[in-house]
C-alpha cells in the first residue's frame, strides 16, 4: 500500500495517511515527491521522518522531481538508504509473494535505448513472472493539471509487451484509475495495463481540468492505495481520509 506526493510539514493529509498505514500490514511503496518542498535533508528530517518515518523499515520508494531539486537527489538516497535501490540509480525490483514488483525512476533517461530500459527488459525476462507491478513518479496518462508524461511511453510499452498488469504513478495530487490500455492509450481489456495515479499522500490536492480517454475513476482526496497481490490475481482499494473510495479486482494474464 502507499501513495506519492507525501510529506508537507503541518499537513493534516500527511499525518492522516501515515495513520492509515499504521493499521495496514505489508510493504509500503511511494510514487515520488516524498518530502516537500525540495526533498532536502531538512525536509526529510522535519516533514517525512515524524510521519512516514515510522514506516521506513518497510518502505520501498520511488523518487520524484522534487527530490531532484538536489544534485543527484542525494538527500533522498541518503535518508532511504538501501531501500531506494543500489548505486543511486533509483530503479530496482523485489518480490511480494509471487509478484515481481519494479520501482522505476521517471526523472532520468527512460527512452527505449536508455540504461534503465535495457535493465527493465533484462529484469522482466529473467523473472518471467506471471504477475508484475511497476511504479514511478510521472504518470504516462493523467487528467490532472500536469497532463501526460510521454517520456515514460517506452517504459510502459516494455511493460505491456512483457505482460505487466499494473502501473502506479504520482506527480498529480489526486487519484485516478484508468481502464486497461496500451502504451498508446488504445483500450485493451485483455492484455492492457491498468494504471492508477496516486499522488494523494499529503500534498495540497489538485483537480481534473481535462479528462483523458479511458479514465474510469477520479477522486481529489487524500488517501492510500491498498493492493492485495495473490497468485494469479489482485485486488485494489483506495482508502481515503473522508469521502468516496474506489475498489475492484482483476486477474493476471
Short mmCIF file of N, CA and C in Angstrom, two decimals, residues 113-199:
data_model
loop_
_atom_site.label_atom_id
_atom_site.label_comp_id
_atom_site.label_asym_id
_atom_site.label_seq_id
_atom_site.Cartn_x
_atom_site.Cartn_y
_atom_site.Cartn_z
N UNK A 113 16.33 3.16 -25.61
CA UNK A 113 17.72 2.77 -25.57
C UNK A 113 18.45 3.13 -24.30
N UNK A 114 17.73 3.63 -23.30
CA UNK A 114 18.37 4.06 -22.05
C UNK A 114 18.84 2.86 -21.23
N UNK A 115 19.76 3.14 -20.32
CA UNK A 115 20.23 2.08 -19.42
C UNK A 115 19.09 1.53 -18.58
N UNK A 116 18.17 2.40 -18.18
CA UNK A 116 17.03 1.96 -17.37
C UNK A 116 16.14 1.01 -18.16
N UNK A 117 15.86 1.34 -19.42
CA UNK A 117 15.01 0.49 -20.25
C UNK A 117 15.68 -0.86 -20.52
N UNK A 118 16.97 -0.83 -20.77
CA UNK A 118 17.69 -2.09 -21.00
C UNK A 118 17.67 -2.96 -19.76
N UNK A 119 17.88 -2.33 -18.60
CA UNK A 119 17.80 -3.07 -17.34
C UNK A 119 16.43 -3.68 -17.15
N UNK A 120 15.36 -2.91 -17.46
CA UNK A 120 14.00 -3.39 -17.28
C UNK A 120 13.72 -4.60 -18.15
N UNK A 121 14.13 -4.57 -19.41
CA UNK A 121 13.92 -5.73 -20.28
C UNK A 121 14.61 -6.97 -19.71
N UNK A 122 15.83 -6.79 -19.26
CA UNK A 122 16.58 -7.92 -18.70
C UNK A 122 15.92 -8.45 -17.44
N UNK A 123 15.47 -7.54 -16.59
CA UNK A 123 14.85 -7.92 -15.31
C UNK A 123 13.57 -8.69 -15.55
N UNK A 124 12.74 -8.22 -16.47
CA UNK A 124 11.47 -8.89 -16.76
C UNK A 124 11.69 -10.24 -17.41
N UNK A 125 12.64 -10.32 -18.32
CA UNK A 125 12.92 -11.59 -18.99
C UNK A 125 13.48 -12.62 -18.01
N UNK A 126 14.34 -12.17 -17.10
CA UNK A 126 14.94 -13.09 -16.13
C UNK A 126 13.92 -13.58 -15.13
N UNK A 127 12.99 -12.68 -14.75
CA UNK A 127 11.98 -13.07 -13.76
C UNK A 127 10.92 -13.99 -14.31
N UNK A 128 10.46 -13.68 -15.52
CA UNK A 128 9.43 -14.49 -16.19
C UNK A 128 8.26 -14.79 -15.25
N UNK A 129 7.83 -13.78 -14.48
CA UNK A 129 6.72 -13.96 -13.54
C UNK A 129 5.39 -13.77 -14.24
N UNK A 130 4.37 -14.45 -13.75
CA UNK A 130 3.05 -14.28 -14.34
C UNK A 130 2.48 -12.92 -13.99
N UNK A 131 2.77 -12.40 -12.80
CA UNK A 131 2.18 -11.15 -12.33
C UNK A 131 3.28 -10.13 -12.05
N UNK A 132 3.14 -8.93 -12.64
CA UNK A 132 4.14 -7.88 -12.47
C UNK A 132 3.45 -6.55 -12.24
N UNK A 133 3.98 -5.78 -11.31
CA UNK A 133 3.52 -4.43 -10.99
C UNK A 133 4.71 -3.50 -11.05
N UNK A 134 4.53 -2.30 -11.61
CA UNK A 134 5.60 -1.30 -11.65
C UNK A 134 5.07 0.04 -11.18
N UNK A 135 5.96 0.85 -10.60
CA UNK A 135 5.55 2.20 -10.17
C UNK A 135 6.69 3.18 -10.34
N UNK A 136 6.31 4.45 -10.55
CA UNK A 136 7.25 5.56 -10.68
C UNK A 136 6.49 6.85 -10.45
N UNK A 137 7.12 8.00 -10.74
CA UNK A 137 6.52 9.28 -10.36
C UNK A 137 5.62 9.88 -11.44
N UNK A 138 6.14 10.17 -12.61
CA UNK A 138 5.38 10.90 -13.64
C UNK A 138 4.46 9.94 -14.40
N UNK A 139 3.15 10.21 -14.36
CA UNK A 139 2.16 9.32 -14.97
C UNK A 139 2.15 9.50 -16.49
N UNK A 140 2.22 8.39 -17.22
CA UNK A 140 2.09 8.46 -18.67
C UNK A 140 0.74 9.03 -19.05
N UNK A 141 -0.33 8.61 -18.37
CA UNK A 141 -1.68 9.09 -18.64
C UNK A 141 -2.19 9.84 -17.40
N UNK A 142 -2.73 11.03 -17.61
CA UNK A 142 -3.23 11.81 -16.47
C UNK A 142 -4.22 12.85 -16.94
N UNK A 143 -5.33 12.96 -16.18
CA UNK A 143 -6.31 14.03 -16.39
C UNK A 143 -6.04 15.22 -15.49
N UNK A 144 -4.95 15.18 -14.73
CA UNK A 144 -4.61 16.26 -13.82
C UNK A 144 -3.96 17.44 -14.52
N UNK A 145 -3.60 18.48 -13.78
CA UNK A 145 -3.08 19.72 -14.38
C UNK A 145 -1.74 19.55 -15.09
N UNK A 146 -0.94 18.54 -14.72
CA UNK A 146 0.33 18.33 -15.39
C UNK A 146 0.19 17.56 -16.70
N UNK A 147 -0.92 16.83 -16.86
CA UNK A 147 -1.15 16.09 -18.09
C UNK A 147 -0.25 14.87 -18.24
N UNK A 148 -0.25 14.30 -19.44
CA UNK A 148 0.52 13.09 -19.71
C UNK A 148 2.02 13.35 -19.64
N UNK A 149 2.78 12.28 -19.33
CA UNK A 149 4.24 12.34 -19.30
C UNK A 149 4.79 11.40 -20.37
N UNK A 150 4.89 11.87 -21.62
CA UNK A 150 5.26 10.98 -22.72
C UNK A 150 6.65 10.37 -22.60
N UNK A 151 7.51 10.92 -21.75
CA UNK A 151 8.84 10.35 -21.60
C UNK A 151 8.80 8.94 -21.02
N UNK A 152 7.63 8.53 -20.48
CA UNK A 152 7.52 7.19 -19.91
C UNK A 152 6.82 6.21 -20.85
N UNK A 153 6.56 6.61 -22.08
CA UNK A 153 5.84 5.73 -23.00
C UNK A 153 6.64 4.47 -23.35
N UNK A 154 7.95 4.62 -23.59
CA UNK A 154 8.75 3.45 -23.94
C UNK A 154 8.81 2.45 -22.79
N UNK A 155 8.93 2.95 -21.57
CA UNK A 155 8.92 2.07 -20.40
C UNK A 155 7.58 1.35 -20.29
N UNK A 156 6.48 2.09 -20.46
CA UNK A 156 5.14 1.50 -20.41
C UNK A 156 5.01 0.43 -21.50
N UNK A 157 5.56 0.70 -22.69
CA UNK A 157 5.46 -0.26 -23.79
C UNK A 157 6.23 -1.54 -23.48
N UNK A 158 7.40 -1.41 -22.88
CA UNK A 158 8.16 -2.61 -22.49
C UNK A 158 7.36 -3.44 -21.51
N UNK A 159 6.76 -2.78 -20.52
CA UNK A 159 5.94 -3.50 -19.53
C UNK A 159 4.75 -4.18 -20.20
N UNK A 160 4.12 -3.48 -21.14
CA UNK A 160 2.99 -4.06 -21.88
C UNK A 160 3.43 -5.29 -22.68
N UNK A 161 4.52 -5.15 -23.41
CA UNK A 161 5.00 -6.24 -24.26
C UNK A 161 5.37 -7.47 -23.46
N UNK A 162 5.84 -7.26 -22.23
CA UNK A 162 6.30 -8.38 -21.41
C UNK A 162 5.30 -8.76 -20.32
N UNK A 163 4.06 -8.26 -20.44
CA UNK A 163 2.96 -8.82 -19.67
C UNK A 163 2.69 -8.25 -18.30
N UNK A 164 3.09 -7.00 -18.01
CA UNK A 164 2.79 -6.42 -16.70
C UNK A 164 1.30 -6.15 -16.55
N UNK A 165 0.83 -6.13 -15.32
CA UNK A 165 -0.59 -5.94 -15.03
C UNK A 165 -0.94 -4.52 -14.60
N UNK A 166 -0.11 -3.94 -13.73
CA UNK A 166 -0.47 -2.69 -13.05
C UNK A 166 0.70 -1.73 -13.10
N UNK A 167 0.41 -0.46 -13.36
CA UNK A 167 1.37 0.63 -13.21
C UNK A 167 0.76 1.66 -12.26
N UNK A 168 1.57 2.13 -11.32
CA UNK A 168 1.13 3.15 -10.36
C UNK A 168 2.07 4.35 -10.49
N UNK A 169 1.52 5.54 -10.50
CA UNK A 169 2.31 6.77 -10.61
C UNK A 169 1.83 7.79 -9.60
N UNK A 170 2.50 8.93 -9.57
CA UNK A 170 2.12 10.03 -8.71
C UNK A 170 2.13 11.33 -9.49
N UNK A 171 2.82 12.34 -8.97
CA UNK A 171 3.04 13.64 -9.59
C UNK A 171 1.78 14.53 -9.54
N UNK A 172 0.66 14.00 -9.96
CA UNK A 172 -0.61 14.71 -9.81
C UNK A 172 -1.14 14.48 -8.40
N UNK A 173 -1.63 15.52 -7.74
CA UNK A 173 -2.08 15.40 -6.36
C UNK A 173 -3.55 15.01 -6.34
N UNK A 174 -3.81 13.78 -6.76
CA UNK A 174 -5.17 13.28 -6.92
C UNK A 174 -5.10 11.77 -7.11
N UNK A 175 -6.28 11.16 -7.20
CA UNK A 175 -6.38 9.73 -7.50
C UNK A 175 -7.15 9.55 -8.81
N UNK A 176 -6.57 8.73 -9.70
CA UNK A 176 -7.24 8.45 -10.96
C UNK A 176 -6.94 7.01 -11.36
N UNK A 177 -7.99 6.29 -11.76
CA UNK A 177 -7.82 4.91 -12.24
C UNK A 177 -8.25 4.82 -13.70
N UNK A 178 -7.40 4.19 -14.50
CA UNK A 178 -7.67 4.01 -15.92
C UNK A 178 -8.02 2.57 -16.23
N UNK A 179 -8.82 2.38 -17.28
CA UNK A 179 -9.08 1.05 -17.81
C UNK A 179 -7.80 0.48 -18.42
N UNK A 180 -7.78 -0.81 -18.63
CA UNK A 180 -6.63 -1.45 -19.28
C UNK A 180 -6.42 -0.85 -20.67
N UNK A 181 -5.16 -0.51 -20.97
CA UNK A 181 -4.86 0.13 -22.25
C UNK A 181 -3.41 -0.14 -22.64
N UNK A 182 -3.10 0.18 -23.89
CA UNK A 182 -1.74 0.06 -24.40
C UNK A 182 -0.95 1.32 -24.08
N UNK A 183 0.33 1.31 -24.45
CA UNK A 183 1.17 2.48 -24.23
C UNK A 183 0.73 3.67 -25.08
N UNK A 184 -0.04 3.43 -26.12
CA UNK A 184 -0.56 4.49 -26.96
C UNK A 184 -1.98 4.91 -26.60
N UNK A 185 -2.48 4.41 -25.46
CA UNK A 185 -3.79 4.80 -24.99
C UNK A 185 -4.94 4.12 -25.70
N UNK A 186 -4.67 2.99 -26.35
CA UNK A 186 -5.72 2.22 -27.02
C UNK A 186 -6.33 1.24 -26.02
N UNK A 187 -7.65 1.23 -25.85
CA UNK A 187 -8.26 0.28 -24.92
C UNK A 187 -7.90 -1.16 -25.29
N UNK A 188 -7.54 -1.95 -24.28
CA UNK A 188 -7.18 -3.35 -24.49
C UNK A 188 -7.58 -4.12 -23.24
N UNK A 189 -8.85 -4.52 -23.16
CA UNK A 189 -9.33 -5.17 -21.93
C UNK A 189 -8.70 -6.53 -21.66
N UNK A 190 -8.09 -7.14 -22.65
CA UNK A 190 -7.49 -8.46 -22.45
C UNK A 190 -6.03 -8.38 -22.04
N UNK A 191 -5.24 -7.54 -22.71
CA UNK A 191 -3.79 -7.52 -22.49
C UNK A 191 -3.30 -6.18 -21.94
N UNK A 192 -4.15 -5.20 -21.82
CA UNK A 192 -3.72 -3.87 -21.42
C UNK A 192 -3.28 -3.78 -19.96
N UNK A 193 -2.56 -2.71 -19.66
CA UNK A 193 -2.12 -2.42 -18.30
C UNK A 193 -3.11 -1.46 -17.65
N UNK A 194 -3.43 -1.73 -16.40
CA UNK A 194 -4.26 -0.81 -15.62
C UNK A 194 -3.35 0.16 -14.88
N UNK A 195 -3.49 1.47 -15.16
CA UNK A 195 -2.69 2.48 -14.49
C UNK A 195 -3.52 3.24 -13.46
N UNK A 196 -2.93 3.44 -12.29
CA UNK A 196 -3.54 4.28 -11.25
C UNK A 196 -2.57 5.42 -10.91
N UNK A 197 -3.09 6.62 -10.79
CA UNK A 197 -2.33 7.77 -10.30
C UNK A 197 -2.71 7.95 -8.84
N UNK A 198 -1.70 7.94 -7.96
CA UNK A 198 -1.96 8.01 -6.52
C UNK A 198 -1.00 9.03 -5.90
N UNK A 199 -1.22 10.32 -6.21
CA UNK A 199 -0.41 11.37 -5.62
C UNK A 199 -1.12 12.02 -4.45
#
